[in-house]
Amino acid sequence: MSKLPIVEGVMKYVGENNKLFCMPGHKSGKGFKTTEIGRELYNNFIEADITEVEGLDNLHHPDGIIKEAQEKLSDLYGSRKSYFLVNGSTSGNMAMIFSCFNEGEEVIVERNCHRSIFNGIIMRKLKPIYIKNKIDKKINTPLSIDEEYLLYLIKNNRNAKGIIITYPNYYGVCCNLKLIINEAHKQGLMVLIDSAHGAHFGISSGLPENAVRLGADYVVMSAHKTLPSLTQTAYLHIGNNVDVEKIDFYVSAFLSTSPSYMLMCSMDYARYFLEDKGKEAYEQLIYICNLYKKKINNISDFHIISKEDVMDVYDMDLTRYVLQTRVGINMYKLSEYLRDKKVQPEMCDGVNIIFIFSPFNTAEEFKILYEALLKCNLENFQGESILALEQKIPHMELRPWEVLLMASELKDYRETNGRICKEAIVPYPPGIPIIQQGETIDVDIIKAIDYYIKCGVSILGMDDKFKIKVTRD
């Protein structure tokens, strides 16, 4: 057995020289090597792993270098105040939920939010009102929320205190956030945005605008996903209507009391890079992305989704590829083929292969991706096609936090009609919960589970004996 399994495993992966079209945004450190100060930081990262000693600053009460850095961050994004998050976007999502809502309040929330949002709703004991996700049947992908339905919810749920939306989603798709924010504010609702994949937005006219400048009240961004910043780093930005004292408390409560200066240095550097080099760097990246998108789309049976391909998409991130191919291809096997060619995608959902680029992906790397697809014989990857089902939102019998406290039992899914779901059932793809905690299972839910099982889809919340958790009678 290996003496250092993690160390040896990571070193082996690094040594294989994979082309990273996935997170983090610095792409194996290249993002730190493009500027003089970045190279200095890269060469001294381990020495920068120091604690909050005299002469530096305290993340939980900044009045020196951290305060100055966060003010520069705020100026860049246009926020009232911005925070460094060393516990990732998860801590920011928790902080904004606890700061904005009191126990028992209602919140309008996207059905396909990140799990940390749902965990925050449970921990804060909120009542969620779910927004439908629309599935584009032409390309068999859940590309965006149902904006018309969301506007209906905003106008007809007078007790709701706020809404939580993802912008952009994993596919780089953006809703008409400005319209949604304006309508929400008319009804007195706070707007909370999980913008984990949008830290680079607004830096170039070729990209969607960032959610802060569109008027959102709270915005969480994962710096590490698209910027030259270390994994686990994120930003939280707040608008003018936020209670600063409350958010200060909750940010501190959800952050480590031993924050890493390595992480904070990388977040400060990511901000500096955007400010100093970002516009030019992202315009060059968009140019390369568009160039190779045209090349790939000219390969028979391959297609990268564009805004023009779908009716209901307001905007898309041009620095991300959503790759599809013809029906009847096993995309998981195709993804394995690309990894064998040293091309590491971000993810495969069974229908799409997702690639996340940053300015530190070179033209040569795009060429390697293109040639891997050009030489690919799709006949080697035949398999079953999966349809993403569009479903109604089930009846909520109990709030998710109430179910958490109840005893449960495992039951064969075919025997659960009328029972209350204890753990969310999420087929992947499409990644949208069929049913959430506290909702009542009905015949349509059972049929949907049955369909995804027959298609061989991985289903979160179900064990290998086809049993799911329900509350005990």
mmCIF file of N, CA and C in Angstrom, residues 280-408:
data_model
loop_
_atom_site.group_PDB
_atom_site.id
_atom_site.type_symbol
_atom_site.label_atom_id
_atom_site.label_comp_id
_atom_site.label_asym_id
_atom_site.label_seq_id
_atom_site.Cartn_x
_atom_site.Cartn_y
_atom_site.Cartn_z
ATOM 1 N N GLU A 280 -8.408 42.585 -21.307
ATOM 2 C CA GLU A 280 -7.663 42.089 -22.468
ATOM 3 C C GLU A 280 -7.589 40.569 -22.477
ATOM 4 N N ALA A 281 -7.347 39.979 -21.292
ATOM 5 C CA ALA A 281 -7.197 38.523 -21.203
ATOM 6 C C ALA A 281 -8.493 37.818 -21.571
ATOM 7 N N TYR A 282 -9.635 38.327 -21.105
ATOM 8 C CA TYR A 282 -10.901 37.658 -21.393
ATOM 9 C C TYR A 282 -11.365 37.902 -22.825
ATOM 10 N N GLU A 283 -11.036 39.030 -23.387
ATOM 11 C CA GLU A 283 -11.379 39.247 -24.794
ATOM 12 C C GLU A 283 -10.595 38.290 -25.691
ATOM 13 N N GLN A 284 -9.331 38.040 -25.339
ATOM 14 C CA GLN A 284 -8.536 37.067 -26.081
ATOM 15 C C GLN A 284 -9.092 35.661 -25.900
ATOM 16 N N LEU A 285 -9.501 35.323 -24.671
ATOM 17 C CA LEU A 285 -10.077 34.005 -24.406
ATOM 18 C C LEU A 285 -11.370 33.807 -25.196
ATOM 19 N N ILE A 286 -12.225 34.810 -25.210
ATOM 20 C CA ILE A 286 -13.489 34.704 -25.941
ATOM 21 C C ILE A 286 -13.217 34.499 -27.432
ATOM 22 N N TYR A 287 -12.213 35.196 -27.943
ATOM 23 C CA TYR A 287 -11.845 35.029 -29.350
ATOM 24 C C TYR A 287 -11.445 33.572 -29.637
ATOM 25 N N ILE A 288 -10.596 33.007 -28.791
ATOM 26 C CA ILE A 288 -10.142 31.624 -28.997
ATOM 27 C C ILE A 288 -11.307 30.649 -28.839
ATOM 28 N N CYS A 289 -12.157 30.888 -27.830
ATOM 29 C CA CYS A 289 -13.326 30.017 -27.628
ATOM 30 C C CYS A 289 -14.227 30.015 -28.861
ATOM 31 N N ASN A 290 -14.497 31.196 -29.404
ATOM 32 C CA ASN A 290 -15.359 31.284 -30.587
ATOM 33 C C ASN A 290 -14.705 30.631 -31.809
ATOM 34 N N LEU A 291 -13.390 30.822 -31.936
ATOM 35 C CA LEU A 291 -12.667 30.238 -33.063
ATOM 36 C C LEU A 291 -12.767 28.718 -33.058
ATOM 37 N N TYR A 292 -12.501 28.106 -31.918
ATOM 38 C CA TYR A 292 -12.514 26.643 -31.856
ATOM 39 C C TYR A 292 -13.926 26.078 -31.755
ATOM 40 N N LYS A 293 -14.876 26.882 -31.282
ATOM 41 C CA LYS A 293 -16.266 26.433 -31.323
ATOM 42 C C LYS A 293 -16.702 26.224 -32.773
ATOM 43 N N LYS A 294 -16.337 27.156 -33.647
ATOM 44 C CA LYS A 294 -16.667 27.007 -35.068
ATOM 45 C C LYS A 294 -15.985 25.774 -35.667
ATOM 46 N N LYS A 295 -14.729 25.553 -35.299
ATOM 47 C CA LYS A 295 -14.005 24.392 -35.809
ATOM 48 C C LYS A 295 -14.667 23.093 -35.352
ATOM 49 N N ILE A 296 -15.004 23.014 -34.062
ATOM 50 C CA ILE A 296 -15.613 21.796 -33.510
ATOM 51 C C ILE A 296 -16.993 21.581 -34.109
ATOM 52 N N ASN A 297 -17.757 22.656 -34.283
ATOM 53 C CA ASN A 297 -19.099 22.521 -34.854
ATOM 54 C C ASN A 297 -19.070 22.086 -36.317
ATOM 55 N N ASN A 298 -17.915 22.206 -36.951
ATOM 56 C CA ASN A 298 -17.776 21.724 -38.329
ATOM 57 C C ASN A 298 -17.401 20.248 -38.391
ATOM 58 N N ILE A 299 -17.120 19.647 -37.236
ATOM 59 C CA ILE A 299 -16.882 18.208 -37.190
ATOM 60 C C ILE A 299 -18.231 17.498 -37.191
ATOM 61 N N SER A 300 -18.379 16.533 -38.018
ATOM 62 C CA SER A 300 -19.653 15.814 -38.123
ATOM 63 C C SER A 300 -20.057 15.227 -36.779
ATOM 64 N N ASP A 301 -21.321 15.451 -36.390
ATOM 65 C CA ASP A 301 -21.958 14.876 -35.198
ATOM 66 C C ASP A 301 -21.581 15.557 -33.884
ATOM 67 N N PHE A 302 -20.739 16.588 -33.895
ATOM 68 C CA PHE A 302 -20.431 17.327 -32.670
ATOM 69 C C PHE A 302 -21.038 18.721 -32.735
ATOM 70 N N HIS A 303 -21.491 19.204 -31.587
ATOM 71 C CA HIS A 303 -22.061 20.557 -31.554
ATOM 72 C C HIS A 303 -21.908 21.159 -30.163
ATOM 73 N N ILE A 304 -21.397 22.386 -30.122
ATOM 74 C CA ILE A 304 -21.324 23.163 -28.879
ATOM 75 C C ILE A 304 -22.508 24.118 -28.865
ATOM 76 N N ILE A 305 -23.275 24.070 -27.791
ATOM 77 C CA ILE A 305 -24.506 24.854 -27.694
ATOM 78 C C ILE A 305 -24.192 26.351 -27.684
ATOM 79 N N SER A 306 -24.956 27.109 -28.453
ATOM 80 C CA SER A 306 -24.872 28.566 -28.486
ATOM 81 C C SER A 306 -26.213 29.158 -28.069
ATOM 82 N N LYS A 307 -26.187 30.432 -27.761
ATOM 83 C CA LYS A 307 -27.413 31.139 -27.391
ATOM 84 C C LYS A 307 -28.456 31.023 -28.493
ATOM 85 N N GLU A 308 -27.995 30.989 -29.741
ATOM 86 C CA GLU A 308 -28.909 30.935 -30.889
ATOM 87 C C GLU A 308 -29.626 29.585 -30.997
ATOM 88 N N ASP A 309 -29.124 28.561 -30.275
ATOM 89 C CA ASP A 309 -29.709 27.228 -30.382
ATOM 90 C C ASP A 309 -30.995 27.078 -29.573
ATOM 91 N N VAL A 310 -31.217 27.971 -28.637
ATOM 92 C CA VAL A 310 -32.335 27.815 -27.709
ATOM 93 C C VAL A 310 -33.160 29.092 -27.641
ATOM 94 N N MET A 311 -34.436 28.929 -27.349
ATOM 95 C CA MET A 311 -35.369 30.058 -27.393
ATOM 96 C C MET A 311 -35.348 30.899 -26.109
ATOM 97 N N ASP A 312 -35.258 30.250 -24.962
ATOM 98 C CA ASP A 312 -35.533 30.920 -23.697
ATOM 99 C C ASP A 312 -34.297 31.318 -22.906
ATOM 100 N N VAL A 313 -33.143 31.346 -23.542
ATOM 101 C CA VAL A 313 -31.913 31.719 -22.851
ATOM 102 C C VAL A 313 -31.648 33.205 -23.059
ATOM 103 N N TYR A 314 -31.496 33.943 -21.970
ATOM 104 C CA TYR A 314 -31.263 35.385 -22.056
ATOM 105 C C TYR A 314 -29.816 35.686 -22.433
ATOM 106 N N ASP A 315 -28.883 34.958 -21.826
ATOM 107 C CA ASP A 315 -27.470 35.169 -22.121
ATOM 108 C C ASP A 315 -26.696 33.908 -21.760
ATOM 109 N N MET A 316 -25.475 33.789 -22.301
ATOM 110 C CA MET A 316 -24.620 32.640 -22.008
ATOM 111 C C MET A 316 -23.177 33.092 -21.839
ATOM 112 N N ASP A 317 -22.440 32.339 -21.031
ATOM 113 C CA ASP A 317 -21.022 32.580 -20.822
ATOM 114 C C ASP A 317 -20.244 31.981 -21.987
ATOM 115 N N LEU A 318 -19.579 32.829 -22.755
ATOM 116 C CA LEU A 318 -18.852 32.373 -23.943
ATOM 117 C C LEU A 318 -17.543 31.680 -23.609
ATOM 118 N N THR A 319 -17.144 31.670 -22.333
ATOM 119 C CA THR A 319 -15.898 31.006 -21.941
ATOM 120 C C THR A 319 -16.152 29.591 -21.432
ATOM 121 N N ARG A 320 -17.269 29.023 -21.811
ATOM 122 C CA ARG A 320 -17.624 27.663 -21.392
ATOM 123 C C ARG A 320 -18.216 26.928 -22.581
ATOM 124 N N TYR A 321 -17.848 25.669 -22.742
ATOM 125 C CA TYR A 321 -18.423 24.831 -23.791
ATOM 126 C C TYR A 321 -19.398 23.839 -23.166
ATOM 127 N N VAL A 322 -20.565 23.703 -23.804
ATOM 128 C CA VAL A 322 -21.505 22.622 -23.510
ATOM 129 C C VAL A 322 -21.558 21.781 -24.777
ATOM 130 N N LEU A 323 -20.861 20.650 -24.754
ATOM 131 C CA LEU A 323 -20.681 19.820 -25.951
ATOM 132 C C LEU A 323 -21.734 18.718 -26.005
ATOM 133 N N GLN A 324 -22.391 18.629 -27.154
ATOM 134 C CA GLN A 324 -23.334 17.556 -27.407
ATOM 135 C C GLN A 324 -22.918 16.807 -28.664
ATOM 136 N N THR A 325 -23.502 15.625 -28.816
ATOM 137 C CA THR A 325 -23.287 14.871 -30.043
ATOM 138 C C THR A 325 -24.600 14.197 -30.425
ATOM 139 N N ARG A 326 -24.555 13.359 -31.427
ATOM 140 C CA ARG A 326 -25.811 12.801 -31.920
ATOM 141 C C ARG A 326 -26.423 11.809 -30.926
ATOM 142 N N VAL A 327 -27.705 11.594 -31.074
ATOM 143 C CA VAL A 327 -28.447 10.688 -30.194
ATOM 144 C C VAL A 327 -27.883 9.277 -30.312
ATOM 145 N N GLY A 328 -27.852 8.586 -29.171
ATOM 146 C CA GLY A 328 -27.396 7.207 -29.180
ATOM 147 C C GLY A 328 -25.934 7.037 -28.852
ATOM 148 N N ILE A 329 -25.315 8.079 -28.268
ATOM 149 C CA ILE A 329 -23.908 8.017 -27.882
ATOM 150 C C ILE A 329 -23.800 8.053 -26.359
ATOM 151 N N ASN A 330 -22.982 7.179 -25.813
ATOM 152 C CA ASN A 330 -22.732 7.161 -24.376
ATOM 153 C C ASN A 330 -21.707 8.252 -24.054
ATOM 154 N N MET A 331 -22.197 9.368 -23.515
ATOM 155 C CA MET A 331 -21.326 10.519 -23.279
ATOM 156 C C MET A 331 -20.312 10.269 -22.161
ATOM 157 N N TYR A 332 -20.652 9.375 -21.235
ATOM 158 C CA TYR A 332 -19.685 9.047 -20.184
ATOM 159 C C TYR A 332 -18.442 8.377 -20.791
ATOM 160 N N LYS A 333 -18.669 7.482 -21.755
ATOM 161 C CA LYS A 333 -17.535 6.834 -22.423
ATOM 162 C C LYS A 333 -16.743 7.829 -23.262
ATOM 163 N N LEU A 334 -17.442 8.772 -23.882
ATOM 164 C CA LEU A 334 -16.751 9.803 -24.646
ATOM 165 C C LEU A 334 -15.894 10.668 -23.726
ATOM 166 N N SER A 335 -16.412 10.951 -22.551
ATOM 167 C CA SER A 335 -15.655 11.733 -21.575
ATOM 168 C C SER A 335 -14.400 10.975 -21.134
ATOM 169 N N GLU A 336 -14.526 9.664 -20.955
ATOM 170 C CA GLU A 336 -13.355 8.835 -20.610
ATOM 171 C C GLU A 336 -12.325 8.865 -21.735
ATOM 172 N N TYR A 337 -12.798 8.832 -22.973
ATOM 173 C CA TYR A 337 -11.896 8.904 -24.131
ATOM 174 C C TYR A 337 -11.088 10.205 -24.096
ATOM 175 N N LEU A 338 -11.747 11.311 -23.788
ATOM 176 C CA LEU A 338 -11.048 12.595 -23.728
ATOM 177 C C LEU A 338 -10.009 12.606 -22.616
ATOM 178 N N ARG A 339 -10.357 12.018 -21.466
ATOM 179 C CA ARG A 339 -9.381 11.955 -20.372
ATOM 180 C C ARG A 339 -8.166 11.112 -20.769
ATOM 181 N N ASP A 340 -8.404 10.053 -21.523
ATOM 182 C CA ASP A 340 -7.285 9.239 -22.022
ATOM 183 C C ASP A 340 -6.378 10.047 -22.948
ATOM 184 N N LYS A 341 -6.958 11.071 -23.591
ATOM 185 C CA LYS A 341 -6.188 11.948 -24.473
ATOM 186 C C LYS A 341 -5.612 13.141 -23.700
ATOM 187 N N LYS A 342 -5.639 13.055 -22.367
ATOM 188 C CA LYS A 342 -5.107 14.102 -21.487
ATOM 189 C C LYS A 342 -5.934 15.382 -21.523
ATOM 190 N N VAL A 343 -7.199 15.263 -21.904
ATOM 191 C CA VAL A 343 -8.122 16.396 -21.895
ATOM 192 C C VAL A 343 -9.110 16.178 -20.752
ATOM 193 N N GLN A 344 -9.047 17.004 -19.713
ATOM 194 C CA GLN A 344 -9.887 16.838 -18.531
ATOM 195 C C GLN A 344 -11.062 17.811 -18.573
ATOM 196 N N PRO A 345 -12.281 17.320 -18.892
ATOM 197 C CA PRO A 345 -13.456 18.188 -18.851
ATOM 198 C C PRO A 345 -13.852 18.479 -17.398
ATOM 199 N N GLU A 346 -14.747 19.439 -17.241
ATOM 200 C CA GLU A 346 -15.281 19.741 -15.913
ATOM 201 C C GLU A 346 -16.218 18.648 -15.443
ATOM 202 N N MET A 347 -17.145 18.240 -16.308
ATOM 203 C CA MET A 347 -18.087 17.188 -15.918
ATOM 204 C C MET A 347 -18.793 16.650 -17.149
ATOM 205 N N CYS A 348 -19.434 15.496 -16.950
ATOM 206 C CA CYS A 348 -20.342 14.923 -17.938
ATOM 207 C C CYS A 348 -21.632 14.586 -17.215
ATOM 208 N N ASP A 349 -22.767 15.011 -17.775
ATOM 209 C CA ASP A 349 -24.046 14.715 -17.134
ATOM 210 C C ASP A 349 -24.824 13.618 -17.871
ATOM 211 N N GLY A 350 -24.148 12.948 -18.806
ATOM 212 C CA GLY A 350 -24.804 11.892 -19.575
ATOM 213 C C GLY A 350 -25.369 12.373 -20.896
ATOM 214 N N VAL A 351 -25.604 13.683 -21.005
ATOM 215 C CA VAL A 351 -26.110 14.293 -22.230
ATOM 216 C C VAL A 351 -25.102 15.300 -22.769
ATOM 217 N N ASN A 352 -24.463 16.030 -21.866
ATOM 218 C CA ASN A 352 -23.512 17.080 -22.224
ATOM 219 C C ASN A 352 -22.171 16.839 -21.548
ATOM 220 N N ILE A 353 -21.105 17.293 -22.215
ATOM 221 C CA ILE A 353 -19.791 17.365 -21.580
ATOM 222 C C ILE A 353 -19.458 18.847 -21.442
ATOM 223 N N ILE A 354 -19.129 19.252 -20.218
ATOM 224 C CA ILE A 354 -18.908 20.656 -19.902
ATOM 225 C C ILE A 354 -17.415 20.940 -19.796
ATOM 226 N N PHE A 355 -16.982 22.043 -20.419
ATOM 227 C CA PHE A 355 -15.600 22.505 -20.336
ATOM 228 C C PHE A 355 -15.611 23.935 -19.795
ATOM 229 N N ILE A 356 -14.794 24.205 -18.778
ATOM 230 C CA ILE A 356 -14.671 25.550 -18.219
ATOM 231 C C ILE A 356 -13.275 26.075 -18.539
ATOM 232 N N PHE A 357 -13.223 27.186 -19.263
ATOM 233 C CA PHE A 357 -11.948 27.757 -19.669
ATOM 234 C C PHE A 357 -11.628 29.005 -18.860
ATOM 235 N N SER A 358 -10.367 29.354 -18.833
ATOM 236 C CA SER A 358 -9.928 30.625 -18.262
ATOM 237 C C SER A 358 -8.846 31.183 -19.174
ATOM 238 N N PRO A 359 -8.400 32.425 -18.944
ATOM 239 C CA PRO A 359 -7.362 32.999 -19.816
ATOM 240 C C PRO A 359 -6.053 32.224 -19.817
ATOM 241 N N PHE A 360 -5.934 31.227 -18.943
ATOM 242 C CA PHE A 360 -4.675 30.496 -18.833
ATOM 243 C C PHE A 360 -4.703 29.171 -19.582
ATOM 244 N N ASN A 361 -5.813 28.919 -20.296
ATOM 245 C CA ASN A 361 -5.843 27.842 -21.280
ATOM 246 C C ASN A 361 -5.295 28.390 -22.589
ATOM 247 N N THR A 362 -4.292 27.737 -23.137
ATOM 248 C CA THR A 362 -3.611 28.236 -24.327
ATOM 249 C C THR A 362 -4.310 27.783 -25.609
ATOM 250 N N ALA A 363 -3.989 28.472 -26.691
ATOM 251 C CA ALA A 363 -4.509 28.074 -28.006
ATOM 252 C C ALA A 363 -4.074 26.657 -28.354
ATOM 253 N N GLU A 364 -2.878 26.277 -27.921
ATOM 254 C CA GLU A 364 -2.393 24.922 -28.169
ATOM 255 C C GLU A 364 -3.269 23.886 -27.468
ATOM 256 N N GLU A 365 -3.756 24.206 -26.281
ATOM 257 C CA GLU A 365 -4.629 23.279 -25.554
ATOM 258 C C GLU A 365 -5.983 23.147 -26.258
ATOM 259 N N PHE A 366 -6.517 24.241 -26.764
ATOM 260 C CA PHE A 366 -7.757 24.170 -27.542
ATOM 261 C C PHE A 366 -7.552 23.288 -28.779
ATOM 262 N N LYS A 367 -6.384 23.400 -29.382
ATOM 263 C CA LYS A 367 -6.080 22.582 -30.557
ATOM 264 C C LYS A 367 -6.067 21.102 -30.201
ATOM 265 N N ILE A 368 -5.534 20.764 -29.023
ATOM 266 C CA ILE A 368 -5.502 19.364 -28.576
ATOM 267 C C ILE A 368 -6.917 18.834 -28.388
ATOM 268 N N LEU A 369 -7.804 19.647 -27.797
ATOM 269 C CA LEU A 369 -9.213 19.258 -27.652
ATOM 270 C C LEU A 369 -9.842 19.043 -29.027
ATOM 271 N N TYR A 370 -9.630 19.981 -29.921
ATOM 272 C CA TYR A 370 -10.207 19.885 -31.266
ATOM 273 C C TYR A 370 -9.739 18.625 -31.984
ATOM 274 N N GLU A 371 -8.443 18.344 -31.927
ATOM 275 C CA GLU A 371 -7.906 17.175 -32.633
ATOM 276 C C GLU A 371 -8.378 15.871 -32.001
ATOM 277 N N ALA A 372 -8.574 15.860 -30.670
ATOM 278 C CA ALA A 372 -9.101 14.662 -30.012
ATOM 279 C C ALA A 372 -10.511 14.361 -30.503
ATOM 280 N N LEU A 373 -11.327 15.400 -30.702
ATOM 281 C CA LEU A 373 -12.680 15.207 -31.210
ATOM 282 C C LEU A 373 -12.657 14.861 -32.695
ATOM 283 N N LEU A 374 -11.754 15.485 -33.428
ATOM 284 C CA LEU A 374 -11.652 15.234 -34.873
ATOM 285 C C LEU A 374 -11.308 13.770 -35.159
ATOM 286 N N LYS A 375 -10.452 13.201 -34.328
ATOM 287 C CA LYS A 375 -9.995 11.821 -34.535
ATOM 288 C C LYS A 375 -10.909 10.798 -33.870
ATOM 289 N N CYS A 376 -11.927 11.256 -33.207
ATOM 290 C CA CYS A 376 -12.805 10.363 -32.440
ATOM 291 C C CYS A 376 -13.761 9.611 -33.362
ATOM 292 N N ASN A 377 -13.842 8.315 -33.183
ATOM 293 C CA ASN A 377 -14.809 7.495 -33.915
ATOM 294 C C ASN A 377 -15.997 7.238 -32.998
ATOM 295 N N LEU A 378 -17.089 7.940 -33.238
ATOM 296 C CA LEU A 378 -18.242 7.863 -32.346
ATOM 297 C C LEU A 378 -18.894 6.483 -32.333
ATOM 298 N N GLU A 379 -18.618 5.679 -33.343
ATOM 299 C CA GLU A 379 -19.205 4.341 -33.366
ATOM 300 C C GLU A 379 -18.725 3.505 -32.180
ATOM 301 N N ASN A 380 -17.607 3.903 -31.573
ATOM 302 C CA ASN A 380 -17.076 3.185 -30.412
ATOM 303 C C ASN A 380 -17.805 3.528 -29.118
ATOM 304 N N PHE A 381 -18.718 4.518 -29.173
ATOM 305 C CA PHE A 381 -19.338 5.006 -27.941
ATOM 306 C C PHE A 381 -20.859 4.952 -27.995
ATOM 307 N N GLN A 382 -21.386 3.997 -28.731
ATOM 308 C CA GLN A 382 -22.840 3.897 -28.830
ATOM 309 C C GLN A 382 -23.447 3.471 -27.501
ATOM 310 N N GLY A 383 -24.634 3.999 -27.223
ATOM 311 C CA GLY A 383 -25.318 3.668 -25.977
ATOM 312 C C GLY A 383 -26.725 4.238 -25.965
ATOM 313 N N GLU A 384 -27.418 4.043 -24.846
ATOM 314 C CA GLU A 384 -28.799 4.504 -24.703
ATOM 315 C C GLU A 384 -28.851 6.027 -24.544
ATOM 316 N N SER A 385 -29.884 6.648 -25.115
ATOM 317 C CA SER A 385 -30.124 8.072 -24.935
ATOM 318 C C SER A 385 -31.040 8.296 -23.738
ATOM 319 N N ILE A 386 -30.815 9.383 -23.037
ATOM 320 C CA ILE A 386 -31.599 9.707 -21.849
ATOM 321 C C ILE A 386 -32.383 10.979 -22.110
ATOM 322 N N LEU A 387 -33.669 10.952 -21.829
ATOM 323 C CA LEU A 387 -34.498 12.148 -21.946
ATOM 324 C C LEU A 387 -34.677 12.775 -20.572
ATOM 325 N N ALA A 388 -34.465 14.079 -20.493
ATOM 326 C CA ALA A 388 -34.716 14.800 -19.247
ATOM 327 C C ALA A 388 -36.214 15.088 -19.157
ATOM 328 N N LEU A 389 -36.867 14.536 -18.133
ATOM 329 C CA LEU A 389 -38.315 14.671 -18.002
ATOM 330 C C LEU A 389 -38.688 16.002 -17.360
ATOM 331 N N GLU A 390 -39.705 16.642 -17.906
ATOM 332 C CA GLU A 390 -40.224 17.875 -17.297
ATOM 333 C C GLU A 390 -41.399 17.495 -16.411
ATOM 334 N N GLN A 391 -41.310 17.848 -15.115
ATOM 335 C CA GLN A 391 -42.321 17.406 -14.163
ATOM 336 C C GLN A 391 -42.897 18.562 -13.365
ATOM 337 N N LYS A 392 -44.061 18.338 -12.822
ATOM 338 C CA LYS A 392 -44.653 19.316 -11.907
ATOM 339 C C LYS A 392 -43.953 19.212 -10.551
ATOM 340 N N ILE A 393 -44.035 20.285 -9.780
ATOM 341 C CA ILE A 393 -43.450 20.276 -8.439
ATOM 342 C C ILE A 393 -44.431 19.580 -7.491
ATOM 343 N N PRO A 394 -43.995 18.556 -6.754
ATOM 344 C CA PRO A 394 -44.901 17.805 -5.878
ATOM 345 C C PRO A 394 -45.441 18.648 -4.716
ATOM 346 N N HIS A 395 -46.476 18.136 -4.088
ATOM 347 C CA HIS A 395 -47.075 18.802 -2.927
ATOM 348 C C HIS A 395 -46.136 18.719 -1.725
ATOM 349 N N MET A 396 -45.915 19.866 -1.058
ATOM 350 C CA MET A 396 -45.083 19.879 0.145
ATOM 351 C C MET A 396 -45.973 19.656 1.370
ATOM 352 N N GLU A 397 -45.806 18.501 1.998
ATOM 353 C CA GLU A 397 -46.583 18.153 3.192
ATOM 354 C C GLU A 397 -45.936 18.727 4.447
ATOM 355 N N LEU A 398 -44.624 18.676 4.499
ATOM 356 C CA LEU A 398 -43.864 19.175 5.643
ATOM 357 C C LEU A 398 -42.702 20.013 5.138
ATOM 358 N N ARG A 399 -42.241 20.943 5.968
ATOM 359 C CA ARG A 399 -41.055 21.712 5.616
ATOM 360 C C ARG A 399 -39.825 20.819 5.747
ATOM 361 N N PRO A 400 -38.802 21.077 4.901
ATOM 362 C CA PRO A 400 -37.623 20.203 4.922
ATOM 363 C C PRO A 400 -37.001 20.044 6.300
ATOM 364 N N TRP A 401 -36.934 21.102 7.104
ATOM 365 C CA TRP A 401 -36.303 20.987 8.424
ATOM 366 C C TRP A 401 -37.127 20.117 9.369
ATOM 367 N N GLU A 402 -38.462 20.089 9.180
ATOM 368 C CA GLU A 402 -39.301 19.248 10.025
ATOM 369 C C GLU A 402 -39.021 17.770 9.749
ATOM 370 N N VAL A 403 -38.813 17.453 8.471
ATOM 371 C CA VAL A 403 -38.550 16.073 8.077
ATOM 372 C C VAL A 403 -37.203 15.603 8.627
ATOM 373 N N LEU A 404 -36.257 16.507 8.688
ATOM 374 C CA LEU A 404 -34.920 16.166 9.168
ATOM 375 C C LEU A 404 -34.957 15.583 10.573
ATOM 376 N N LEU A 405 -35.902 16.035 11.388
ATOM 377 C CA LEU A 405 -35.987 15.607 12.784
ATOM 378 C C LEU A 405 -36.809 14.333 12.967
ATOM 379 N N MET A 406 -37.406 13.824 11.887
ATOM 380 C CA MET A 406 -38.307 12.681 11.997
ATOM 381 C C MET A 406 -37.577 11.361 11.730
ATOM 382 N N ALA A 407 -38.090 10.297 12.344
ATOM 383 C CA ALA A 407 -37.554 8.957 12.090
ATOM 384 C C ALA A 407 -37.877 8.555 10.650
ATOM 385 N N SER A 408 -37.005 7.720 10.070
ATOM 386 C CA SER A 408 -37.203 7.329 8.679
ATOM 387 C C SER A 408 -37.051 5.823 8.517
#
